[in-house]
mmCIF file of C-alpha atoms and ligand atoms in Angstrom:
data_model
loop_
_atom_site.group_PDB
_atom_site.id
_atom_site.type_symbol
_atom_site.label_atom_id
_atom_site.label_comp_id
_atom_site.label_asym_id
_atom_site.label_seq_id
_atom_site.Cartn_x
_atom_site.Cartn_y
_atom_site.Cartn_z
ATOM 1 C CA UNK T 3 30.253 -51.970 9.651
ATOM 2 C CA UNK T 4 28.618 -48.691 11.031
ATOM 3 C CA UNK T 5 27.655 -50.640 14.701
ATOM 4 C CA UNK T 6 30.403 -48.975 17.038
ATOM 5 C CA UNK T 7 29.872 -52.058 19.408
ATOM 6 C CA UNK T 8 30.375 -54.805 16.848
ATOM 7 C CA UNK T 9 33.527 -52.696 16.192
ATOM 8 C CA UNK T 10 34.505 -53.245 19.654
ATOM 9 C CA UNK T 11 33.481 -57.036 19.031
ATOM 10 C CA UNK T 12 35.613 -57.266 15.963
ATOM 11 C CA UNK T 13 38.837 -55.306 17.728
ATOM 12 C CA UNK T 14 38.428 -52.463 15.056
ATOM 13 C CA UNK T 15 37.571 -50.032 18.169
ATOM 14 C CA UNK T 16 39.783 -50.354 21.941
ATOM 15 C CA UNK T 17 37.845 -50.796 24.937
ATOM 16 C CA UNK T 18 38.656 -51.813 28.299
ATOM 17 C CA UNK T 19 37.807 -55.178 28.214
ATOM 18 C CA UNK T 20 36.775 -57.084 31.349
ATOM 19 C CA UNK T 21 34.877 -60.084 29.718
ATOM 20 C CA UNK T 22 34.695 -62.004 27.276
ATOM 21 C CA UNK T 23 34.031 -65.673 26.013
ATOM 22 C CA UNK T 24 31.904 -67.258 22.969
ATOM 23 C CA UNK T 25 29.212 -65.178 23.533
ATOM 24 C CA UNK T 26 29.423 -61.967 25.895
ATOM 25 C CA UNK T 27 31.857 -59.235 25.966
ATOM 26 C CA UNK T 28 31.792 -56.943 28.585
ATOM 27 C CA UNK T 29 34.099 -53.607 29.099
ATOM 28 C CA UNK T 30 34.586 -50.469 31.253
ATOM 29 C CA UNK T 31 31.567 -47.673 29.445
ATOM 30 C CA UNK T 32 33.707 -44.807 28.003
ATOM 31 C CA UNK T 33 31.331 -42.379 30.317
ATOM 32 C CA UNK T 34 30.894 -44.278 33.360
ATOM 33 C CA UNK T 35 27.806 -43.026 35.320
ATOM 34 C CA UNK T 36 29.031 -44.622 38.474
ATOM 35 C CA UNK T 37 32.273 -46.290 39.866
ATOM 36 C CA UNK T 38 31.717 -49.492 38.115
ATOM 37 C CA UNK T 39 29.614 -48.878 34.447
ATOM 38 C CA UNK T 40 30.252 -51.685 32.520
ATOM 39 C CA UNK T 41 28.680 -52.650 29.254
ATOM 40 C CA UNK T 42 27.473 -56.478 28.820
ATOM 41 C CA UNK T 43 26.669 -57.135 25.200
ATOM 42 C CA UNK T 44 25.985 -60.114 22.990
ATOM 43 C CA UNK T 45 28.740 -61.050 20.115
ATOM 44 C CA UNK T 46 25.611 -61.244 17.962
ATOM 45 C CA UNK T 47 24.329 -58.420 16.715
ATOM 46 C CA UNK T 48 20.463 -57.666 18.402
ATOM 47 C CA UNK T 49 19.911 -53.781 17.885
ATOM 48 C CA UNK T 50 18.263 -53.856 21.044
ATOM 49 C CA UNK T 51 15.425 -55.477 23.569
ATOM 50 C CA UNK T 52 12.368 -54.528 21.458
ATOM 51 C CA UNK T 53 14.045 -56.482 18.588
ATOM 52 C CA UNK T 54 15.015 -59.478 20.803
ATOM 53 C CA UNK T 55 13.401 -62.896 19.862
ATOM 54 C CA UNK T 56 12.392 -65.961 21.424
ATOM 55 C CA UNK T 57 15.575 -67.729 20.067
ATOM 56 C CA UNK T 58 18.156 -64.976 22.442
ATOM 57 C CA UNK T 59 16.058 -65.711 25.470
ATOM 58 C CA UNK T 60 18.924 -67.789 26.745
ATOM 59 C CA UNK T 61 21.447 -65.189 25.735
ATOM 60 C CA UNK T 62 19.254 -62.634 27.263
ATOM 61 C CA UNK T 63 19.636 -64.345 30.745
ATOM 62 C CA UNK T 64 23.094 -65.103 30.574
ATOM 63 C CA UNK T 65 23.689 -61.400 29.965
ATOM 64 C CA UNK T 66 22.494 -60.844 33.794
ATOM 65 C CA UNK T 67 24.108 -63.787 35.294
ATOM 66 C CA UNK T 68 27.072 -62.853 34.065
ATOM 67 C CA UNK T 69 26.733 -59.162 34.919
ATOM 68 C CA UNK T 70 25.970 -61.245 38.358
ATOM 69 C CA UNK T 71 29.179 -62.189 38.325
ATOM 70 C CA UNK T 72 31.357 -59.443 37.150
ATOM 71 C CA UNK T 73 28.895 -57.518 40.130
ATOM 72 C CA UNK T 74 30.223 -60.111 42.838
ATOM 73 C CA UNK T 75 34.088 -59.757 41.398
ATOM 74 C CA UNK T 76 33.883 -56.074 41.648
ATOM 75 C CA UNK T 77 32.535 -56.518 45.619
ATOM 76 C CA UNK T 78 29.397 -54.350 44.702
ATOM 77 C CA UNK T 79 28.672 -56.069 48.324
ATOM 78 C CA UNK T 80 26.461 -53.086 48.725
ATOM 79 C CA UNK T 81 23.950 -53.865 45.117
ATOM 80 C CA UNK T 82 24.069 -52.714 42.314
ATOM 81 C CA UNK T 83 21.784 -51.774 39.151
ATOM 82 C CA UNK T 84 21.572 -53.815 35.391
ATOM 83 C CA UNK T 85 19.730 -51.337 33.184
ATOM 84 C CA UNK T 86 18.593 -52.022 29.174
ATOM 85 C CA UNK T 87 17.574 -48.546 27.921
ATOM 86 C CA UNK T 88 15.111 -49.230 25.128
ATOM 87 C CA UNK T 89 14.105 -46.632 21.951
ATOM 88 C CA UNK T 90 14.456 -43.181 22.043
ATOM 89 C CA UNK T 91 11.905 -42.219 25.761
ATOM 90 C CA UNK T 92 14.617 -44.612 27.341
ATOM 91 C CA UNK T 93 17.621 -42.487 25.755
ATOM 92 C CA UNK T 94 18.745 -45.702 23.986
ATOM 93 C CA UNK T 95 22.039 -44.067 22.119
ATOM 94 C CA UNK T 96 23.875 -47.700 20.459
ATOM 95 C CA UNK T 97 21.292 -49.973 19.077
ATOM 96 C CA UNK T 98 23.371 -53.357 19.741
ATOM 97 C CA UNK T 99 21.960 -55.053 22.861
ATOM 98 C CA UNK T 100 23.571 -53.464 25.539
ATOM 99 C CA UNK T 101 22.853 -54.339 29.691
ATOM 100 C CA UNK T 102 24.322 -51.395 31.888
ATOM 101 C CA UNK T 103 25.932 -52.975 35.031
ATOM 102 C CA UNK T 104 26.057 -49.612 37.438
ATOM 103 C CA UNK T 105 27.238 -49.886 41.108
ATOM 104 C CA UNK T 106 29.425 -48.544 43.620
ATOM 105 C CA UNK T 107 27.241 -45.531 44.939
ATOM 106 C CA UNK T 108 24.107 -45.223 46.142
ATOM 107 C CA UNK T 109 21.147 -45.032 43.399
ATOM 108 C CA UNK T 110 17.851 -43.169 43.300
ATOM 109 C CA UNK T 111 14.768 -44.425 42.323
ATOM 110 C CA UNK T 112 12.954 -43.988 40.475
ATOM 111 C CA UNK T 113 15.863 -43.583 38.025
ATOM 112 C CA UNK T 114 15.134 -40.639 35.782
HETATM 113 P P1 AMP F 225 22.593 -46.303 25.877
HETATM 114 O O1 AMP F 225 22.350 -44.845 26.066
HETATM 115 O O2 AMP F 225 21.820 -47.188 26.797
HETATM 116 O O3 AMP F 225 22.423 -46.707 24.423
HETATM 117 O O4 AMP F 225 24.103 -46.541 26.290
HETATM 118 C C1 AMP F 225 25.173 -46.462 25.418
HETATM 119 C C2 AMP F 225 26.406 -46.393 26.268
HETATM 120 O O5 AMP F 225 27.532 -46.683 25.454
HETATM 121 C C3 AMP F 225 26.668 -45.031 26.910
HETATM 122 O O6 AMP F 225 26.715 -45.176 28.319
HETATM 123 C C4 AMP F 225 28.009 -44.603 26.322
HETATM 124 O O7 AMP F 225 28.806 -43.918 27.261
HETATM 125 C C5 AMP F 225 28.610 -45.920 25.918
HETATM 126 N N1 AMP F 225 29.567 -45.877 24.828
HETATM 127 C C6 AMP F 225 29.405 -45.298 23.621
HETATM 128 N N2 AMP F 225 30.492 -45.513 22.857
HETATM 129 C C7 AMP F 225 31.347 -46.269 23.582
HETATM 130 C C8 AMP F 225 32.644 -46.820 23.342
HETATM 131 N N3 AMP F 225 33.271 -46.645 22.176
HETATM 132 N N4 AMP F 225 33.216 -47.524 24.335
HETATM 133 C C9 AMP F 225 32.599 -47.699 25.529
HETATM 134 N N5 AMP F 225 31.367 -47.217 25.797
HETATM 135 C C10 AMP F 225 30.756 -46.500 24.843
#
């Protein structure tokens, strides 16, 4: 298995879990980009948005609602940001589904 996130998924790989039920895991990113960067990701394996299908569009939503709700438990009172980088122009670096929650400082915009 060569994905470093289903790794994570399978327990092969620590991370700093915060999340996690039948279908999401979410943990603490290993180069957080703000006070709170966590990582919301599918247990199933989707390399990324541009290879989502119709079936994950449920799965796809739950991702944000759920990085929602990990938002409201941190007290990002102030907002926050839920990013999906996608392909190479976006700097996309894992290619397993991954949704960026970033808050806890003031963001620019637009991002770069
Ligand atoms: P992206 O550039 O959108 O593909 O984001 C990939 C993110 O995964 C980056 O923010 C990395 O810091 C993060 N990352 C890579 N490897 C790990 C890991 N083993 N545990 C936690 N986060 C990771």
């Amino acid at each position: 298995m060569d994905c470093i996130f289903c790794r994570i998924i399978s327990g092969d790989l620590p991370a700093k879990k915060i999340f996690e039920d039948e279908r999401v895991l979410a943990f603490e990113d290993l180069n957080p980009k703000a006070p709170t960067h966590l990582l919301l990701i599918p247990r199933e394996h989707i390399a990324g948005l541009a290879e989502a299908e119709a079936q994950h569009d449920a799965l796809l939503g739950y991702l944000q609602r759920i990085a929602a709700q990990l938002a409201q438990e941190r007290g990002l009172t102030g907002g926050y940001r839920t990013v999906l980088n996608v392909g190479p122009d976006a700097g996309q670096s894992v290619f397993h589904l991954h949704v960026h929650l970033l808050g806890g400082r003031a963001m620019s915009w637009p991002p770069g």
